[in-house]
Short mmCIF file of C-alpha atoms and ligand atoms in Angstrom, two decimals:
data_model
loop_
_atom_site.label_atom_id
_atom_site.label_comp_id
_atom_site.label_asym_id
_atom_site.label_seq_id
_atom_site.Cartn_x
_atom_site.Cartn_y
_atom_site.Cartn_z
CA UNK I 1 116.27 80.72 77.14
CA UNK I 2 113.00 81.64 78.90
CA UNK I 3 109.97 83.47 77.57
CA UNK I 4 107.94 85.09 80.35
CA UNK I 5 104.43 85.95 79.23
CA UNK I 6 101.86 88.23 80.87
CA UNK I 7 101.09 91.93 80.86
CA UNK I 8 104.35 93.83 80.41
CA UNK I 9 105.32 97.38 81.35
CA UNK I 10 108.36 99.14 79.84
CA UNK I 11 109.39 102.79 80.14
CA UNK I 12 111.05 104.94 77.52
CA UNK I 13 110.71 108.35 79.17
CA UNK I 14 110.28 109.92 82.60
CA UNK I 15 106.54 110.17 83.43
CA UNK I 16 107.30 113.29 85.50
CA UNK I 17 108.50 114.95 82.28
CA UNK I 18 106.01 113.65 79.69
CA UNK I 19 102.40 112.40 79.99
CA UNK I 20 102.48 108.89 81.44
CA UNK I 21 100.82 107.40 78.35
CA UNK I 22 103.79 108.56 76.28
CA UNK I 23 106.33 107.48 78.86
CA UNK I 24 105.67 103.76 78.72
CA UNK I 25 104.54 100.82 76.63
CA UNK I 26 102.06 98.42 78.09
CA UNK I 27 101.27 95.11 76.43
CA UNK I 28 98.23 93.11 77.48
CA UNK I 29 99.70 89.89 76.08
CA UNK I 30 103.35 90.68 76.18
CA UNK I 31 106.48 88.61 76.47
CA UNK I 32 109.97 89.06 77.85
CA UNK I 33 112.65 86.86 76.32
CA UNK I 34 115.63 86.23 78.58
CA UNK I 35 118.86 84.31 78.27
CA UNK I 36 122.11 84.19 80.23
CA UNK I 37 120.94 86.82 82.69
CA UNK I 38 119.91 89.38 80.04
CA UNK I 39 116.70 90.56 78.46
CA UNK I 40 116.94 89.79 74.75
CA UNK I 41 113.58 91.18 73.64
CA UNK I 42 110.28 92.61 74.88
CA UNK I 43 107.37 92.31 72.45
CA UNK I 44 103.98 90.71 71.87
CA UNK I 45 104.06 87.18 73.33
CA UNK I 46 102.88 85.62 70.06
CA UNK I 47 105.63 87.32 68.06
CA UNK I 48 108.32 86.12 70.45
CA UNK I 49 106.86 82.60 70.68
CA UNK I 50 106.88 82.27 66.89
CA UNK I 51 110.40 83.62 66.55
CA UNK I 52 111.82 81.51 69.40
CA UNK I 53 109.99 78.17 69.54
CA UNK I 54 112.92 76.76 71.52
CA UNK I 55 112.32 79.12 74.48
CA UNK I 56 110.85 77.62 77.63
CA UNK I 57 107.60 79.51 78.21
CA UNK I 58 106.71 80.67 81.72
CA UNK I 59 103.13 81.89 81.61
CA UNK I 60 102.07 84.51 84.12
CA UNK I 61 98.58 84.91 82.68
CA UNK I 62 97.27 88.39 83.51
CA UNK I 63 99.97 89.17 86.04
CA UNK I 64 102.04 92.30 85.46
CA UNK I 65 105.68 91.77 84.50
CA UNK I 66 107.84 94.80 85.27
CA UNK I 67 111.43 95.62 86.12
CA UNK I 68 112.67 94.46 89.52
CA UNK I 69 112.47 97.11 92.21
CA UNK I 70 115.54 99.17 93.02
CA UNK I 71 115.74 100.31 96.65
CA UNK I 72 118.11 103.28 96.60
CA UNK I 73 118.79 103.65 100.33
CA UNK I 74 118.76 100.91 102.98
CA UNK I 75 120.66 99.81 106.06
CA UNK I 76 120.68 96.00 105.84
CA UNK I 77 122.22 95.78 109.34
CA UNK I 78 118.98 97.26 110.73
CA UNK I 79 116.90 94.32 109.46
CA UNK I 80 116.40 92.85 112.94
CA UNK I 81 115.35 96.15 114.54
CA UNK I 82 112.85 97.29 111.91
CA UNK I 83 109.68 98.76 113.45
CA UNK I 84 111.17 99.72 116.83
CA UNK I 85 108.71 101.88 118.73
CA UNK I 86 108.61 105.44 119.73
CA UNK I 87 111.67 107.62 119.18
CA UNK I 88 112.89 110.37 116.91
CA UNK I 89 116.03 110.13 114.82
CA UNK I 90 118.92 110.76 117.20
CA UNK I 91 117.38 108.82 120.13
CA UNK I 92 116.34 106.04 117.75
CA UNK I 93 119.93 105.75 116.51
CA UNK I 94 121.36 105.64 120.04
CA UNK I 95 118.74 103.32 121.50
CA UNK I 96 118.10 100.76 118.78
CA UNK I 97 120.46 101.21 115.86
CA UNK I 98 123.91 101.53 117.37
CA UNK I 99 123.62 98.52 119.74
CA UNK I 100 122.44 96.36 116.83
CA UNK I 101 125.14 97.65 114.47
CA UNK I 102 127.80 96.82 117.09
CA UNK I 103 127.00 93.12 116.56
CA UNK I 104 128.34 93.27 112.99
CA UNK I 105 131.97 92.95 114.09
CA UNK I 106 131.07 89.25 114.03
CA UNK I 107 131.25 88.03 110.43
CA UNK I 108 128.97 85.04 111.15
CA UNK I 109 126.24 87.32 112.51
CA UNK I 110 126.66 89.74 109.59
CA UNK I 111 126.36 86.84 107.12
CA UNK I 112 123.21 85.57 108.85
CA UNK I 113 121.53 88.98 108.59
CA UNK I 114 122.73 89.52 105.00
CA UNK I 115 121.07 86.21 104.00
CA UNK I 116 117.90 87.07 105.89
CA UNK I 117 117.79 90.54 104.35
CA UNK I 118 118.32 89.35 100.76
CA UNK I 119 115.70 86.60 101.23
CA UNK I 120 113.16 89.10 102.57
CA UNK I 121 113.78 91.67 99.86
CA UNK I 122 113.62 89.08 97.05
CA UNK I 123 110.26 87.94 98.46
CA UNK I 124 109.14 91.59 98.23
CA UNK I 125 110.24 91.97 94.60
CA UNK I 126 113.38 94.02 95.23
CA UNK I 127 116.29 93.03 93.02
CA UNK I 128 118.90 95.76 93.71
CA UNK I 129 119.63 97.95 96.71
CA UNK I 130 122.16 100.55 97.81
CA UNK I 131 122.98 99.65 101.40
CA UNK I 132 124.81 101.27 104.24
CA UNK I 133 126.70 98.62 106.21
CA UNK I 134 128.34 99.22 109.64
CA UNK I 135 131.80 100.51 110.49
CA UNK I 136 133.08 96.92 110.31
CA UNK I 137 134.58 95.76 107.01
CA UNK I 138 133.06 92.35 107.92
CA UNK I 139 129.59 93.82 107.37
CA UNK I 140 130.49 94.73 103.77
CA UNK I 141 132.18 91.40 103.21
CA UNK I 142 129.05 89.56 104.37
CA UNK I 143 126.62 91.44 102.11
CA UNK I 144 128.79 91.39 98.99
CA UNK I 145 129.62 87.69 99.43
CA UNK I 146 125.96 86.78 99.70
CA UNK I 147 124.91 89.07 96.83
CA UNK I 148 127.65 87.70 94.59
CA UNK I 149 126.49 84.14 95.23
CA UNK I 150 123.00 85.22 94.13
CA UNK I 151 124.22 87.01 90.98
CA UNK I 152 122.68 90.19 92.34
CA UNK I 153 123.50 93.82 91.56
CA UNK I 154 124.16 95.44 94.95
CA UNK I 155 125.76 98.71 95.98
CA UNK I 156 127.20 98.90 99.48
CA UNK I 157 129.81 100.59 101.60
CA UNK I 158 131.34 100.59 105.04
CA UNK I 159 129.56 103.24 107.13
CA UNK I 160 132.16 105.62 108.55
CA UNK I 161 131.77 107.34 111.96
CA UNK I 162 134.48 108.94 114.09
CA UNK I 163 132.44 111.00 116.54
CA UNK I 164 129.15 110.98 118.46
CA UNK I 165 128.89 107.21 118.40
CA UNK I 166 129.75 104.53 121.00
CA UNK I 167 133.42 103.52 121.35
CA UNK I 168 132.79 100.20 119.64
CA UNK I 169 131.30 101.95 116.61
CA UNK I 170 133.98 104.55 115.91
CA UNK I 171 136.72 104.40 113.34
CA UNK I 172 139.07 107.30 112.55
CA UNK I 173 139.69 109.50 109.53
CA UNK I 174 142.67 107.34 108.57
CA UNK I 175 141.12 103.93 109.21
CA UNK I 176 137.91 104.93 107.42
CA UNK I 177 140.02 105.91 104.41
CA UNK I 178 142.21 102.79 104.57
CA UNK I 179 139.38 100.31 105.14
CA UNK I 180 137.16 101.87 102.47
CA UNK I 181 140.04 101.91 99.96
CA UNK I 182 140.82 98.25 100.62
CA UNK I 183 137.15 97.34 100.18
CA UNK I 184 137.01 99.25 96.88
CA UNK I 185 140.04 97.30 95.64
CA UNK I 186 138.49 94.02 96.74
CA UNK I 187 134.88 94.47 95.62
CA UNK I 188 134.17 97.44 93.35
CA UNK I 189 133.27 96.25 89.85
CA UNK I 190 133.47 92.56 90.77
CA UNK I 191 130.61 90.76 89.02
CA UNK I 192 127.54 92.97 89.68
CA UNK I 193 128.83 94.64 92.84
CA UNK I 194 129.58 98.33 93.26
CA UNK I 195 131.17 100.18 96.14
CA UNK I 196 129.71 103.36 97.61
CA UNK I 197 131.90 105.55 99.82
CA UNK I 198 129.72 105.97 102.92
CA UNK I 199 130.13 108.69 105.53
CA UNK I 200 127.04 108.15 107.71
CA UNK I 201 126.32 111.90 108.14
CA UNK I 202 127.99 115.04 109.41
CA UNK I 203 127.01 114.55 113.09
CA UNK I 204 129.06 111.33 113.19
CA UNK I 205 131.99 112.31 110.95
CA UNK I 206 134.58 114.94 111.91
CA UNK I 207 135.68 117.38 109.21
CA UNK I 208 138.92 115.35 109.04
CA UNK I 209 137.00 112.19 108.26
CA UNK I 210 134.79 113.93 105.70
CA UNK I 211 137.93 115.31 104.04
CA UNK I 212 139.61 111.88 103.98
CA UNK I 213 136.54 110.35 102.34
CA UNK I 214 136.28 113.27 99.91
CA UNK I 215 139.90 112.61 98.91
CA UNK I 216 139.12 108.91 98.49
CA UNK I 217 136.18 109.75 96.22
CA UNK I 218 138.51 111.97 94.18
CA UNK I 219 140.77 108.95 93.71
CA UNK I 220 137.83 106.69 92.79
CA UNK I 221 135.42 108.96 90.93
CA UNK I 222 133.53 106.01 89.45
CA UNK I 223 132.32 105.02 92.93
CA UNK I 224 129.05 106.31 94.25
CA UNK I 225 129.03 108.26 97.52
CA UNK I 226 126.03 107.83 99.85
CA UNK I 227 125.13 109.77 102.97
CA UNK I 228 122.22 111.47 104.80
CA UNK I 229 121.15 115.09 104.44
CA UNK I 230 118.59 117.26 106.29
CA UNK I 231 116.32 114.50 107.54
CA UNK I 232 115.11 116.15 110.76
CA UNK I 233 115.14 119.73 112.02
CA UNK I 234 116.95 118.74 115.28
CA UNK I 235 119.65 117.09 113.20
CA UNK I 236 120.08 120.25 111.10
CA UNK I 237 120.41 122.38 114.25
CA UNK I 238 123.04 119.94 115.56
CA UNK I 239 125.01 120.18 112.30
CA UNK I 240 124.88 123.98 112.57
CA UNK I 241 126.27 123.80 116.13
CA UNK I 242 128.98 121.31 115.11
CA UNK I 243 130.11 123.23 112.04
CA UNK I 244 129.09 126.88 112.43
CA UNK I 245 131.47 127.93 109.64
CA UNK I 246 129.42 126.04 107.03
CA UNK I 247 126.82 127.91 104.97
CA UNK I 248 124.33 125.08 105.46
CA UNK I 249 124.20 121.28 105.91
CA UNK I 250 125.09 120.55 102.28
CA UNK I 251 128.12 122.81 102.60
CA UNK I 252 129.57 120.50 105.29
CA UNK I 253 129.83 117.89 102.52
CA UNK I 254 130.70 120.25 99.67
CA UNK I 255 133.59 121.80 101.62
CA UNK I 256 135.17 118.36 101.91
CA UNK I 257 134.80 117.08 98.36
CA UNK I 258 131.60 115.16 99.09
CA UNK I 259 129.26 116.82 96.60
CA UNK I 260 129.12 115.34 93.12
CA UNK I 261 126.97 113.85 90.39
CA UNK I 262 127.52 110.37 91.77
CA UNK I 263 126.44 111.49 95.23
CA UNK I 264 123.30 110.03 96.84
CA UNK I 265 121.72 112.16 99.55
CA UNK I 266 119.16 110.26 101.65
CA UNK I 267 116.01 112.03 102.88
CA UNK I 268 116.95 115.64 101.96
CA UNK I 269 113.61 116.94 103.23
CA UNK I 270 114.35 120.32 104.80
CA UNK I 271 116.55 121.94 102.14
CA UNK I 272 117.30 125.64 101.70
CA UNK I 273 116.96 127.25 98.26
CA UNK I 274 120.78 127.35 97.99
CA UNK I 275 121.05 123.65 98.73
CA UNK I 276 118.45 122.76 96.11
CA UNK I 277 120.22 124.98 93.60
CA UNK I 278 123.64 123.43 94.25
CA UNK I 279 122.31 119.88 94.19
CA UNK I 280 120.59 120.59 90.86
CA UNK I 281 123.71 122.21 89.36
CA UNK I 282 125.80 119.25 90.44
CA UNK I 283 123.44 116.59 89.10
CA UNK I 284 123.38 114.84 92.47
CA UNK I 285 120.53 112.49 93.41
CA UNK I 286 118.11 112.76 96.32
CA UNK I 287 116.64 109.60 97.76
CA UNK I 288 113.08 109.76 99.05
CA UNK I 289 112.37 107.40 101.96
CA UNK I 290 108.66 107.94 102.66
CA UNK I 291 107.85 105.19 105.19
CA UNK I 292 110.88 106.25 107.21
CA UNK I 293 109.94 109.91 107.05
CA UNK I 294 106.49 109.25 108.48
CA UNK I 295 107.65 106.52 110.90
CA UNK I 296 110.45 108.57 112.49
CA UNK I 297 108.43 111.76 112.05
CA UNK I 298 110.95 113.55 109.83
CA UNK I 299 108.74 115.52 107.44
CA UNK I 300 107.29 115.60 103.96
CA UNK I 301 109.53 115.33 100.87
CA UNK I 302 108.02 117.29 97.97
CA UNK I 303 108.72 114.77 95.18
CA UNK I 304 106.94 116.58 92.36
CA UNK I 305 108.44 120.00 93.20
CA UNK I 306 111.94 118.53 93.45
CA UNK I 307 111.50 116.68 90.14
CA UNK I 308 110.37 119.95 88.55
CA UNK I 309 113.73 121.46 89.57
CA UNK I 310 115.38 118.80 87.41
CA UNK I 311 116.83 116.83 90.31
CA UNK I 312 117.34 113.08 90.10
CA UNK I 313 115.13 111.31 92.67
CA UNK I 314 115.30 107.69 93.77
CA UNK I 315 112.86 105.84 96.02
CA UNK I 316 113.83 103.79 99.05
CA UNK I 317 112.61 101.91 102.09
CA UNK I 318 115.42 103.11 104.42
CA UNK I 319 115.23 99.74 106.22
CA UNK I 320 115.09 99.79 109.29
CA UNK I 321 114.20 103.47 109.84
CA UNK I 322 111.55 102.71 107.25
CA UNK I 323 108.76 100.48 108.50
CA UNK I 324 108.61 98.00 105.59
CA UNK I 325 110.81 95.97 103.25
CA UNK I 326 108.20 96.41 100.52
CA UNK I 327 108.68 98.85 97.66
CA UNK I 328 104.90 98.58 97.07
CA UNK I 329 104.28 99.90 100.60
CA UNK I 330 106.96 102.51 99.89
CA UNK I 331 105.17 103.64 96.71
CA UNK I 332 101.95 103.89 98.73
CA UNK I 333 103.69 106.09 101.30
CA UNK I 334 105.13 108.26 98.51
CA UNK I 335 101.60 108.64 97.15
CA UNK I 336 100.28 109.64 100.60
CA UNK I 337 103.06 112.18 101.08
CA UNK I 338 102.33 113.49 97.57
CA UNK I 339 98.72 114.05 98.66
CA UNK I 340 99.90 115.90 101.77
CA UNK I 341 102.21 118.13 99.71
CA UNK I 342 99.56 118.96 97.13
CA UNK I 343 100.58 116.76 94.20
CA UNK I 344 98.83 113.52 93.32
CA UNK I 345 101.35 111.03 91.97
CA UNK I 346 100.16 108.65 89.25
CA UNK I 347 100.70 104.88 89.44
CA UNK I 348 103.06 105.16 86.44
CA UNK I 349 105.15 107.74 88.31
CA UNK I 350 105.27 105.57 91.42
CA UNK I 351 106.42 102.44 89.54
CA UNK I 352 108.90 104.56 87.59
CA UNK I 353 110.39 105.96 90.81
CA UNK I 354 110.81 102.44 92.20
CA UNK I 355 112.56 101.18 89.05
CA UNK I 356 113.99 103.73 86.56
CA UNK I 357 114.10 106.63 89.02
CA UNK I 358 116.19 104.69 91.51
CA UNK I 359 118.32 103.14 88.75
CA UNK I 360 119.09 106.61 87.38
CA UNK I 361 119.94 107.89 90.84
CA UNK I 362 122.43 105.01 91.13
CA UNK I 363 123.79 105.67 87.61
CA UNK I 364 122.86 102.10 86.70
CA UNK I 365 119.95 102.76 84.34
CA UNK I 366 121.89 101.24 81.43
CA UNK I 367 121.80 97.96 83.37
CA UNK I 368 118.77 97.79 85.67
CA UNK I 369 115.35 99.33 86.29
CA UNK I 370 113.59 98.66 82.98
CA UNK I 371 112.21 95.91 80.79
CA UNK I 372 114.20 96.50 77.63
CA UNK I 373 116.59 94.57 75.40
CA UNK I 374 120.12 94.52 76.79
CA UNK I 375 119.09 95.13 80.38
CA UNK I 376 119.80 92.64 83.14
CA UNK I 377 117.01 90.09 83.60
CA UNK I 378 116.00 91.43 87.01
CA UNK I 379 112.23 91.17 86.95
CA UNK I 380 109.26 91.39 89.30
CA UNK I 381 105.92 89.79 88.49
CA UNK I 382 102.90 91.25 90.28
CA UNK I 383 99.68 89.40 91.01
CA UNK I 384 97.11 92.20 90.69
CA UNK I 385 94.51 90.28 92.73
CA UNK I 386 96.62 88.96 95.62
CA UNK I 387 94.09 89.39 98.44
CA UNK I 388 90.29 89.42 98.51
CA UNK I 389 90.27 93.15 99.25
CA UNK I 390 92.54 93.97 96.31
CA UNK I 391 90.83 91.48 93.98
CA UNK I 392 87.36 92.96 94.46
CA UNK I 393 88.62 96.49 93.70
CA UNK I 394 90.73 95.36 90.78
CA UNK I 395 87.72 93.57 89.28
CA UNK I 396 86.05 96.97 88.79
CA UNK I 397 89.06 98.54 87.06
CA UNK I 398 88.66 100.11 83.63
CA UNK I 399 92.30 100.03 82.63
CA UNK I 400 95.65 98.70 83.78
CA UNK I 401 96.50 101.74 85.90
CA UNK I 402 93.26 101.39 87.82
CA UNK I 403 93.91 97.67 88.13
CA UNK I 404 97.44 98.28 89.45
CA UNK I 405 96.73 101.07 91.91
CA UNK I 406 95.04 98.93 94.63
CA UNK I 407 98.08 96.64 94.60
CA UNK I 408 100.35 99.67 95.07
CA UNK I 409 98.20 100.94 97.94
CA UNK I 410 97.31 97.66 99.65
CA UNK I 411 99.81 95.11 98.33
CA UNK I 412 102.68 93.42 100.13
CA UNK I 413 104.81 90.33 99.54
CA UNK I 414 101.66 88.32 98.75
CA UNK I 415 101.41 90.37 95.54
CA UNK I 416 104.84 89.25 94.37
CA UNK I 417 104.06 86.33 92.08
CA UNK I 418 107.75 85.92 91.24
CA UNK I 419 111.10 87.66 91.41
CA UNK I 420 113.82 86.93 88.87
CA UNK I 421 117.40 88.03 89.44
CA UNK I 422 120.06 87.72 86.76
CA UNK I 423 117.76 85.51 84.68
CA UNK I 424 116.93 83.03 87.46
CA UNK I 425 113.77 82.82 89.53
CA UNK I 426 114.65 83.48 93.17
CA UNK I 427 111.22 83.86 94.76
CA UNK I 428 107.63 82.99 93.98
CA UNK I 429 106.40 80.51 91.42
CA UNK I 430 107.25 79.71 87.83
N1 GUN Y 1 120.85 109.35 109.77
C1 GUN Y 1 122.06 108.84 110.10
N2 GUN Y 1 122.00 107.51 110.24
C2 GUN Y 1 120.75 107.15 109.98
C3 GUN Y 1 120.07 105.89 109.95
O1 GUN Y 1 120.63 104.84 110.20
N3 GUN Y 1 118.74 105.93 109.63
C4 GUN Y 1 118.10 107.10 109.34
N4 GUN Y 1 116.82 107.06 109.03
N5 GUN Y 1 118.71 108.29 109.37
C5 GUN Y 1 120.02 108.31 109.68
ZN1 ZN Y 2 119.60 105.92 106.04
#
């Protein structure tokens, strides 16, 4: 049993729906009691210390203890090509992404990158991610094997593509169905692992493949389904040319059984009113990837307006289209895009998006994304004075939100004092 002490932040409501002060509880001298991978209690440190004298105390002083970050859309196979210069989406995929993804037919290479990726993300305070893999079942095998060894909650799926991709990166409607089904049987629900059916996007999946994966989802409705939607205007025009019979981009998924409450739609920037309406009716989740959207030049996602429509929104790095592994940097980019779309996001909303918001999008908010009794002990501890520049601003702060905001805007892995996954410290110091 461990008792982590420091400042603690827990949410009990959505700060986009209620004033942020009512949405969360902040304790200056709080404690989080954990045992066997679970959070047993969150309370005043003194109360917990008195009630559990046997607990081993890990003191984080004035550091902020919050839920581990949940990155709702990544491509772990793009780890080695993150920050590749100069191209827009389709050229970027062809030039950098596809050649790198072709290497994942080799299980040893896939395992090496999976380890590197999970080490990097743990160092950045990320405890769960939903990852696209490559078309190779080996790429899924590698990530799940490594995540399982770390006791980590990870969502992943084989990325399916049967057109507009190099020969070495194409499967077929049938093999995508067969391979995905076999991977579901092997991995879905094993320890903390969850399978997501993963058509990359309409440009690289024929209607036959989309239909096969829609049928598979119908057979496994407890799986998530992850894909991309309306990221760039050129992409949308291409989808229109490929499937002129569809009402819009979303319809290319809906017509094939790929629209549902457990659907995750990455980017979703340039939506029509009908698409927003249908996504809201369905209860589907949109995943905002702000560093990717600025880096690849995709556009501005209107987080606050989309939240007002009642849509579920998760936050994500989109490694390696995104330019950082850090969910702090990602929150900063979400803030900047909020400014450019006319809505200033509060620090509480940004942290909520990176924890509860993403966990809700993944339908795992009963398990991850909050500091509360019964939740998994996946925890990130933030040093709010991690660099001289941040420390001098933080020293002037009048309250916790003002103290936290410079770390959101200027922080990186140096701000991660510790990351705990499944009740064990995996990065940082005790
Ligand atoms: N659309 C389809 N595939 C991808 C990808 O790998 N990254 C991004 N950013 N967009 C995509
Ligand atoms: Zn993506």
